[in-house]
Short mmCIF file of C-alpha atoms and ligand atoms in Angstrom, two decimals:
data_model
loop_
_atom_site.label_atom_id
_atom_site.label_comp_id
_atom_site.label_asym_id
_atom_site.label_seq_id
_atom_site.Cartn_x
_atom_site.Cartn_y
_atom_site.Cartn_z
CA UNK A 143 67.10 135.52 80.60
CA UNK A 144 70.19 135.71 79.52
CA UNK A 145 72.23 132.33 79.43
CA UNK A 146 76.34 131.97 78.38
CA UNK A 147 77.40 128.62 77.82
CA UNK A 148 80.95 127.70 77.79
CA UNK A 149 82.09 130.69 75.55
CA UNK A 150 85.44 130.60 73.93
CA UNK A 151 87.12 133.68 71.87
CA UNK A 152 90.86 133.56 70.80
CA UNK A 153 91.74 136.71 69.29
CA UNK A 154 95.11 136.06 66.39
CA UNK A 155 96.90 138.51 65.93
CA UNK A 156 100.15 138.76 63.84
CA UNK A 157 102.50 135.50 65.36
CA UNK A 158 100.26 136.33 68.80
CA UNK A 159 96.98 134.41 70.36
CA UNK A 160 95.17 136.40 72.68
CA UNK A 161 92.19 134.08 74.88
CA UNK A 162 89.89 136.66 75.62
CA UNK A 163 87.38 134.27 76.91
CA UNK A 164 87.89 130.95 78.20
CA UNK A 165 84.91 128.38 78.70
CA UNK A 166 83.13 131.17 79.99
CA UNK A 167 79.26 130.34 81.35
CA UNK A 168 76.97 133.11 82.92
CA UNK A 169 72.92 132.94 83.66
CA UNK A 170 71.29 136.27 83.64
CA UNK A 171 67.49 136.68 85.21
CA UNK A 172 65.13 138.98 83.83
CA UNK A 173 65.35 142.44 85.62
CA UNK A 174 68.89 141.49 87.53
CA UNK A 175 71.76 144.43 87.21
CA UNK A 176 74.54 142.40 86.91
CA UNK A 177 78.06 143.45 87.09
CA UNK A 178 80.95 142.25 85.49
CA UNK A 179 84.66 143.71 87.05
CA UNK A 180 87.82 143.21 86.44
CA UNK A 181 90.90 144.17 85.64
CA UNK A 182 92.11 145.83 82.14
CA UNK A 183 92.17 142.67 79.34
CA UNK A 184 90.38 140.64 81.62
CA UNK A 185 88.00 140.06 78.66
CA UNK A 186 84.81 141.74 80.06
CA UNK A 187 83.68 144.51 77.09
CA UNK A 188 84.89 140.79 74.76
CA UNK A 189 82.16 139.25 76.95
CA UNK A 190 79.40 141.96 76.87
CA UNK A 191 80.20 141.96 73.42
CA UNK A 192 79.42 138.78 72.77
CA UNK A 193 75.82 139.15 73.82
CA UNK A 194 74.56 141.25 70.92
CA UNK A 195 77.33 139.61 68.96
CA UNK A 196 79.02 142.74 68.12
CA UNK A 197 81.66 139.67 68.73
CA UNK A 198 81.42 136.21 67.90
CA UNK A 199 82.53 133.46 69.85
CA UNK A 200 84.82 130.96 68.16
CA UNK A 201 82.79 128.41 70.74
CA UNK A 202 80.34 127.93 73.17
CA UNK A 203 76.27 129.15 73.03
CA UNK A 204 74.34 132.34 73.93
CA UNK A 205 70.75 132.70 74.46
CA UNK A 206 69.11 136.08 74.69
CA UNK A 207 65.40 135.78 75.90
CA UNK A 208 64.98 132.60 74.37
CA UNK A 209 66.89 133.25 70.60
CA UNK A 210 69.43 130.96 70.23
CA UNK A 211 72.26 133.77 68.87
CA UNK A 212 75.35 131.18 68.69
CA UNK A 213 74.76 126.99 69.29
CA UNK A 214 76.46 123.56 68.31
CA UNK A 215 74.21 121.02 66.46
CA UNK A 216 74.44 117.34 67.48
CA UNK A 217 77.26 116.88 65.30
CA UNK A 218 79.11 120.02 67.35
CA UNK A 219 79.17 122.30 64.86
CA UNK A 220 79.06 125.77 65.72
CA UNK A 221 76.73 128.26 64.30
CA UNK A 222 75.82 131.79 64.91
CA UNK A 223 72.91 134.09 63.56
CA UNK A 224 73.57 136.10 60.75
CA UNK A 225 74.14 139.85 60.68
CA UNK A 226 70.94 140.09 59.17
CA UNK A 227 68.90 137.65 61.49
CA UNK A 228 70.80 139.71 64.17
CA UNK A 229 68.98 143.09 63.13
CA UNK A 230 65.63 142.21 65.11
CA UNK A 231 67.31 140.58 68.45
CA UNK A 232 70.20 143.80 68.35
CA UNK A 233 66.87 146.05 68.55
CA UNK A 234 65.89 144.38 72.05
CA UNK A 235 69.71 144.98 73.67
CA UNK A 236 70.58 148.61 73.79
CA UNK A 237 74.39 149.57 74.78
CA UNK A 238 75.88 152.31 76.29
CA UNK A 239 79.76 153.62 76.12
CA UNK A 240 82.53 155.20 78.10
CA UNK A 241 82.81 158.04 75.54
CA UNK A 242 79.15 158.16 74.79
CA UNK A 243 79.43 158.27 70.88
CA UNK A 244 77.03 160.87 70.39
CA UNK A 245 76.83 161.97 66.69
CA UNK A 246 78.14 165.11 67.85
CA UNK A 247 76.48 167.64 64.45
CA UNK A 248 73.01 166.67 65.64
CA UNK A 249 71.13 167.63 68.55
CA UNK A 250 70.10 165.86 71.15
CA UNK A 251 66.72 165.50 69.93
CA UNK A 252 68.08 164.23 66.82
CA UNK A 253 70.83 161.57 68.54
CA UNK A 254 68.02 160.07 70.30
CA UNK A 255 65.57 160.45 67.28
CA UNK A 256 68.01 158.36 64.81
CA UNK A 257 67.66 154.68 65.87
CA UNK A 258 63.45 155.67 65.41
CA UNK A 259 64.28 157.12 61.75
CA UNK A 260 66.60 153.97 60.91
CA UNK A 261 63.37 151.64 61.89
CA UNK A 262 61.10 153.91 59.95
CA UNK A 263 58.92 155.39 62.19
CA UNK A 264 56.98 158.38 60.99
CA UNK A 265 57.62 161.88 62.15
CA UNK A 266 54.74 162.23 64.92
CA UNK A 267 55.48 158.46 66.66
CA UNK A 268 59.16 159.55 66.45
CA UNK A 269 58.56 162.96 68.10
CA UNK A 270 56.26 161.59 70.69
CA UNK A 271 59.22 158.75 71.39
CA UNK A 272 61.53 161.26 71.91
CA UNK A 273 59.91 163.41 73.87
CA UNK A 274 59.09 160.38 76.62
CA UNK A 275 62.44 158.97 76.20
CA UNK A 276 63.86 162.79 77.32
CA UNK A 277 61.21 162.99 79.93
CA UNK A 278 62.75 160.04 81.23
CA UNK A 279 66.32 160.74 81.33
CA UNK A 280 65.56 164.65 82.69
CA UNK A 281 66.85 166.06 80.09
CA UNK A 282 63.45 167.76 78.46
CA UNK A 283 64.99 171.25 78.19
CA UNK A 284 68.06 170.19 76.54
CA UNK A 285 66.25 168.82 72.84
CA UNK A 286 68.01 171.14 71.05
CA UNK A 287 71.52 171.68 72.13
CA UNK A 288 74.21 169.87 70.81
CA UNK A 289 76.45 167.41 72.47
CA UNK A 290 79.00 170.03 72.95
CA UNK A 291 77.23 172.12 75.01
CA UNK A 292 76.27 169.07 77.80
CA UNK A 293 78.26 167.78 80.78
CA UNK A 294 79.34 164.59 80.40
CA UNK A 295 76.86 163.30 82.78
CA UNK A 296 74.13 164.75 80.27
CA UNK A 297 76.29 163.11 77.45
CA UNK A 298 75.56 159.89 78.70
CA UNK A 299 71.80 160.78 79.71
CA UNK A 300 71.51 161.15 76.07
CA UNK A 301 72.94 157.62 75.39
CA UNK A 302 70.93 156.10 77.32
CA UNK A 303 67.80 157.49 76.12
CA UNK A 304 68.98 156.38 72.33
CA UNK A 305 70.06 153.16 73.60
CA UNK A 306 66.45 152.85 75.05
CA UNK A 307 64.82 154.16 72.14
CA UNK A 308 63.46 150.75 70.68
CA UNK A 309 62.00 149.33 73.80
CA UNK A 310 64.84 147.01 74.86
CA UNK A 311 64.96 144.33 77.54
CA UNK A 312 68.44 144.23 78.16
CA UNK A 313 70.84 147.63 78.43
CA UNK A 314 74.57 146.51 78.11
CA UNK A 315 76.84 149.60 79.68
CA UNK A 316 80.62 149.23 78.96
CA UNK A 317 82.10 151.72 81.22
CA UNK A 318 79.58 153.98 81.08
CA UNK A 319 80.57 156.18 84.08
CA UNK A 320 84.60 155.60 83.88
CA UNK A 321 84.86 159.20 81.91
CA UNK A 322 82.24 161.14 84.51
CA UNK A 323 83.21 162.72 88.03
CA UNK A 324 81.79 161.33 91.12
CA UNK A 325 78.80 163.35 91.33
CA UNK A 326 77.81 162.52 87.42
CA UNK A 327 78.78 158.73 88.23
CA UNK A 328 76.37 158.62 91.33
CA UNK A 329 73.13 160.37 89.14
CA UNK A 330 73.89 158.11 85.88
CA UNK A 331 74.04 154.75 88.33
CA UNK A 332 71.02 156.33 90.38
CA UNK A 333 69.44 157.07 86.63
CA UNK A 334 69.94 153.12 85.83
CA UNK A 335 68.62 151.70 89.05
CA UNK A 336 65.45 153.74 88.56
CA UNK A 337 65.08 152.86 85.02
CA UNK A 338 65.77 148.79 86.42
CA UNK A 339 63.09 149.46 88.67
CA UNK A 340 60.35 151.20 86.32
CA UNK A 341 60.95 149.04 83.29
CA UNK A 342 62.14 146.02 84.76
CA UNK A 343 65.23 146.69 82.42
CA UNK A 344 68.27 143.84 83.03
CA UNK A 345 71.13 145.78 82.92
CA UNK A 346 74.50 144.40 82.49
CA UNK A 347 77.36 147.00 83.69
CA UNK A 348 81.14 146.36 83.32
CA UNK A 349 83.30 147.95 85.42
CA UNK A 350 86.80 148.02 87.29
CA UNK A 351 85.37 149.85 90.58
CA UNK A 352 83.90 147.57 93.47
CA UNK A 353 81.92 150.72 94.20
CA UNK A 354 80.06 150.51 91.55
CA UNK A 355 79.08 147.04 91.86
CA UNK A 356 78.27 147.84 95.46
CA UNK A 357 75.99 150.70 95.06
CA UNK A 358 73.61 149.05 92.27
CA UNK A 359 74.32 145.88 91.34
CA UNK A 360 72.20 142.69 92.28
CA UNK A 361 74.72 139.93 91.03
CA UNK A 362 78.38 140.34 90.27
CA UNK A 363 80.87 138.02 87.76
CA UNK A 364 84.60 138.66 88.48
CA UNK A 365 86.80 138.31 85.65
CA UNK A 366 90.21 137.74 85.30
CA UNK A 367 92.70 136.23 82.35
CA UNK A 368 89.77 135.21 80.13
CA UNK A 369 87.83 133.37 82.84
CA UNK A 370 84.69 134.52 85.33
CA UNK A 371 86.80 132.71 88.42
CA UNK A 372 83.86 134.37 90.76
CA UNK A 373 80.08 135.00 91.05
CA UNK A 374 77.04 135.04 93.34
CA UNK A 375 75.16 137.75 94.43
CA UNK A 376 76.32 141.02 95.58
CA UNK A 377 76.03 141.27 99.49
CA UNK A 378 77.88 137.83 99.52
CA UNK A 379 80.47 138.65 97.46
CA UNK A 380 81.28 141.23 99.99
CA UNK A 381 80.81 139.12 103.04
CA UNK A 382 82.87 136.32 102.01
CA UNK A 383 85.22 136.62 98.68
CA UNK A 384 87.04 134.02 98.24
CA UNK A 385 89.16 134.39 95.54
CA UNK A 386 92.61 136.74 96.08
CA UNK A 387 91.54 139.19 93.07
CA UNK A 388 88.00 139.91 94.80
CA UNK A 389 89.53 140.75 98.22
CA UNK A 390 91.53 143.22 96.05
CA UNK A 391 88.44 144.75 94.81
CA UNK A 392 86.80 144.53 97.78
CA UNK A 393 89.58 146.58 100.01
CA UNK A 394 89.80 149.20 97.34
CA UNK A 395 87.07 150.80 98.33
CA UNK A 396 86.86 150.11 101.93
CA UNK A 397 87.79 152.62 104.73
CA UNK A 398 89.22 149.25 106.18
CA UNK A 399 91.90 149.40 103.94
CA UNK A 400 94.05 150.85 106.10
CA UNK A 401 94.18 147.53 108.18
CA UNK A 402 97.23 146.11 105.94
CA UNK A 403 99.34 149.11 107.20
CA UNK A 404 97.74 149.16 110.87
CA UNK A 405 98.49 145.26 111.20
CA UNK A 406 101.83 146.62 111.06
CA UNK A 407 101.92 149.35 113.31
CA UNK A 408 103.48 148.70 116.55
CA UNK A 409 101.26 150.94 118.04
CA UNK A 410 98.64 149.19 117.24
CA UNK A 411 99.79 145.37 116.79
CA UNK A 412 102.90 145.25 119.21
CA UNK A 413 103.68 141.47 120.02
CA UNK A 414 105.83 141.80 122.81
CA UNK A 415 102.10 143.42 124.68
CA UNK A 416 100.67 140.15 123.74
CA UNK A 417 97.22 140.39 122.20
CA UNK A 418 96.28 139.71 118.92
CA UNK A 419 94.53 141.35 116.19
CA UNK A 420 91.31 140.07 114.68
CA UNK A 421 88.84 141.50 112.18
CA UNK A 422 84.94 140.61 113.50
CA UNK A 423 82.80 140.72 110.39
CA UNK A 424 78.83 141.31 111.74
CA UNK A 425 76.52 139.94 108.78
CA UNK A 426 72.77 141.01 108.71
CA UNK A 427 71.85 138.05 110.54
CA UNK A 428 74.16 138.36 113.77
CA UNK A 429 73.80 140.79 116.32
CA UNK A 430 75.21 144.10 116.96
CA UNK A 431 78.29 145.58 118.56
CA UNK A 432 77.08 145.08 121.63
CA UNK A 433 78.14 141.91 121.74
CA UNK A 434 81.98 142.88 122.04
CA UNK A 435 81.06 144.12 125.82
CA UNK A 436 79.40 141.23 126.44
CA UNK A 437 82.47 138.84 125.29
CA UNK A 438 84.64 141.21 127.40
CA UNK A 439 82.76 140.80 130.82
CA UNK A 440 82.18 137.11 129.98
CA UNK A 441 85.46 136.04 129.26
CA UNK A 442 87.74 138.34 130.52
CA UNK A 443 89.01 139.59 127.80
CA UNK A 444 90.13 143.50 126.91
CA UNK A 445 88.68 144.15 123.17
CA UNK A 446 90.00 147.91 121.50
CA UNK A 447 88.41 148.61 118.55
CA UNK A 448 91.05 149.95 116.18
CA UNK A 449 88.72 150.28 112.71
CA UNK A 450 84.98 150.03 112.50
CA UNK A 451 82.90 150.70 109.59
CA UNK A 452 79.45 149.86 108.19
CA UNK A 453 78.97 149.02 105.10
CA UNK A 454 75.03 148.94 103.34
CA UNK A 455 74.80 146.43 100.51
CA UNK A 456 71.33 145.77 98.63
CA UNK A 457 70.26 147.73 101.59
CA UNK A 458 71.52 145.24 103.84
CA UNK A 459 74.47 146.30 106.49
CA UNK A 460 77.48 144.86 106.67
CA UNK A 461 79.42 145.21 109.35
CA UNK A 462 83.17 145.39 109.93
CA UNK A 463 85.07 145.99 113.29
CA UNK A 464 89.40 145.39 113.86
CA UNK A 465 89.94 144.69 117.70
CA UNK A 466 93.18 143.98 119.42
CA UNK A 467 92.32 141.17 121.74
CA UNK A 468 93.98 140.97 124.91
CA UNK A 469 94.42 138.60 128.18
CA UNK A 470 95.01 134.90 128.70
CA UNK A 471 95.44 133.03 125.68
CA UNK A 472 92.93 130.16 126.58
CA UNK A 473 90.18 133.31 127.30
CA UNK A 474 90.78 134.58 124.18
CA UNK A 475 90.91 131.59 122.25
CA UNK A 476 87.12 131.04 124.14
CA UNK A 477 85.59 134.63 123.14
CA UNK A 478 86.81 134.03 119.84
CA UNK A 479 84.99 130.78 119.73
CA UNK A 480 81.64 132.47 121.25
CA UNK A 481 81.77 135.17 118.03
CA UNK A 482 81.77 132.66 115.48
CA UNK A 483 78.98 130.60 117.39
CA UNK A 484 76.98 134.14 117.46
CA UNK A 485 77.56 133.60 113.56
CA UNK A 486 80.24 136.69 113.47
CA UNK A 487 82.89 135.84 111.07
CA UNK A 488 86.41 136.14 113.01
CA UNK A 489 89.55 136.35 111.04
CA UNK A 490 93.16 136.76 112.74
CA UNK A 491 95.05 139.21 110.95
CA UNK A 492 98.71 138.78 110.71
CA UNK A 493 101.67 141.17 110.58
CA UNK A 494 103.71 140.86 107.64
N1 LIG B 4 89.72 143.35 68.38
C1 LIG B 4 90.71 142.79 69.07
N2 LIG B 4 91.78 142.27 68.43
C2 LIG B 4 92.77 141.69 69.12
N3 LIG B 4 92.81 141.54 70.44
C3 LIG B 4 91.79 142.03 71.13
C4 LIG B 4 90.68 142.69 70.50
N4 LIG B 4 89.81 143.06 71.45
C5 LIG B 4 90.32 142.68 72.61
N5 LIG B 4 91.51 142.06 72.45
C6 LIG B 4 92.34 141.47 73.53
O1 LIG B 4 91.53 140.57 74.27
C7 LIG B 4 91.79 140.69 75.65
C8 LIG B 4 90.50 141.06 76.37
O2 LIG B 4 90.12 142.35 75.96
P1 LIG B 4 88.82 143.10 76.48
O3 LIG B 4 88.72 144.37 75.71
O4 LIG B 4 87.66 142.19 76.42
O5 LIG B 4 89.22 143.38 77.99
P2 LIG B 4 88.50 144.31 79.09
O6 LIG B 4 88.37 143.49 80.29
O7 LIG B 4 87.30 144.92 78.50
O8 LIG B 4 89.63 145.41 79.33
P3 LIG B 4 89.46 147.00 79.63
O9 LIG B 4 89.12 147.11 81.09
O10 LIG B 4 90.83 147.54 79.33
O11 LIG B 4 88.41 147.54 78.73
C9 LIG B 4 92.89 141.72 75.78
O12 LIG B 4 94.12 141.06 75.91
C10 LIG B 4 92.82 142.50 74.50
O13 LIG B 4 94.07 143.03 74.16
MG1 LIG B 5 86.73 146.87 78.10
#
């Protein structure tokens, strides 16, 4: 488990203070892929950072698996572990990069061999290591190649292998598929769920796409300015943001996107037709679209889908469908009633 208490970091720069992090408290479980997103100097690689202690907090504790790395003693002093006392617990947290850094005059073999050498393992254990670790990451008949002459995808296949190379717990990824197309994102983040799954890794991923978070991610944090001002886990994120920033994220990557521009649309949203347009949100515990008939014969009411679209998170569907409404206004008001009793979320969208 990993556990952030109240973290502070001021960067000071020349007549400038930066607040990267600001009373900033996280609890990671044991084999959770958590996400952390947000937008550029929102302080999440100063966060990640923090956990290996690559930075150091001015403030606050972390505990990695039970090592305190950074406390306050009963008089509030703040301490930290030393660089050297940090040796053994920076073994246990591998980390992975947007632009790999591969030591790019050695092989592959040899980038995934060197974190073996550097704890002095002899020459068989380290060849039998590497040869699993490849095995692991598919990339068997590529031990003697050099960086160069991989994809980027296979770039970062190689990271991860070296990051893994000492049997960590934890695998921090900063980025790690911002450089890679979307065919090389989709295999590294399929790569990392597997390797979740078979080693009960915890992996924590930073990133500034809502897709990624949706596609593998258990728990998300959502930073902005310095603070997490979100978090919970994934599928309810998605169901019911609450914060302005996370709606942001979340409508990035939805097909439902288009709804700001449709709201507007007389074609769609014409007030002098009457009607009005409302966004049904089906979570995995209220029944299907079938239920829109049903409210249309029962109350009288016409319902025309505009947008629909499904949405599987954690392997859980989500479901999203944009209706213009239509008919008396005390029948509608009494369908829209009966959704939210059949636990559909309803929200009236406005034109602007
Ligand atoms: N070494 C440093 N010295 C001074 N300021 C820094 C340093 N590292 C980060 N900062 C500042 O701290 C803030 C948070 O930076 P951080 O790199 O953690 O953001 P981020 O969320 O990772 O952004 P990005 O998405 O661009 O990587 C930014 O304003 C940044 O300019
Ligand atoms: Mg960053």
């Amino acid at each position: 488990m990993i556990v952030i208490d109240s973290v502070d970091k001021t960067y000071h720069l020349k007549g400038n203070d930066v607040e990267a992090l600001k009373k900033v408290s996280l609890t990671i479980e044991d084999g959770t892929i958590y996400g952390v997103i947000g937008y550029s100097g929102a302080g999440k690689s100063t966060l990640v950072r923090c956990i290996n202690l690559l930075e150091v907090p001015d403030s606050g504790s972390i505990t990695v698996n039970g090592t305190q790395l950074t406390w306050h003693d009963s008089e509030g002093n703040f301490h930290r572990k030393t660089n050297h006392e940090m040796k053994k617990v920076r073994r246990g947290i591998g980390m992975i990069f947007q632009h790999f850094n591969l030591l790019d005059r050695s092989t592959v073999f040899d980038n995934v061999a060197y974190p073996l050498k550097y704890n002095g393992l002899k020459k068989e254990e380290i060849e039998a290591r590497v040869t699993e670790l490849l095995e692991l990451v598919d990339l068997s008949d590529k031990r003697n190649v050099y960086p160069s002459q991989l994809s980027g995808g296979q770039k970062q296949r190689v990271a991860i292998a070296r990051a893994l190379a000492n049997n960590p717990k934890v695998l921090l990824s900063d980025e790690a598929t911002s450089a890679l197309d979307p065919e090389a994102t989709a295999s590294i983040l399929n790569l990392l769920k597997e390797l979740n799954k078979k080693l009960g890794l915890t992996i924590i991923i930073i990133t500034h796409e809502m897709s990624v978070i949706k596609s593998i991610c258990h728990r998300v944090a959502v930073m902005e300015k310095g603070r997490v001002v979100e978090e919970g886990d994934v599928y309810s994120i998605f169901a019911e943001p609450k914060q302005e920033i996370t709606k942001k994220f979340i409508a990035s990557q939805s097909s439902l996107a288009k709804v700001s521009t449709l709201v507007n649309d007389p074609l769609v949203n014409n007030p002098a037709e009457g009607g009005r347009l409302i966004k049904l949100t089906f979570l995995k515990n209220s029944v299907g679209e079938s239920l829109i008939s049903l409210v249309s014969q029962k109350f009288n009411v016409r319902l025309n889908i505009v947008l629909a679209n499904v949405e599987m998170i954690q392997d859980s569907p989500l479901g999203e469908i944009i209706v213009v409404i239509k008919g008396e206004e005390k029948n509608i008001d009494a369908a829209i009633a009966h959704f939210a009793e059949q636990k559909v979320k309803v929200t009236e969208l406005e034109a602007n």
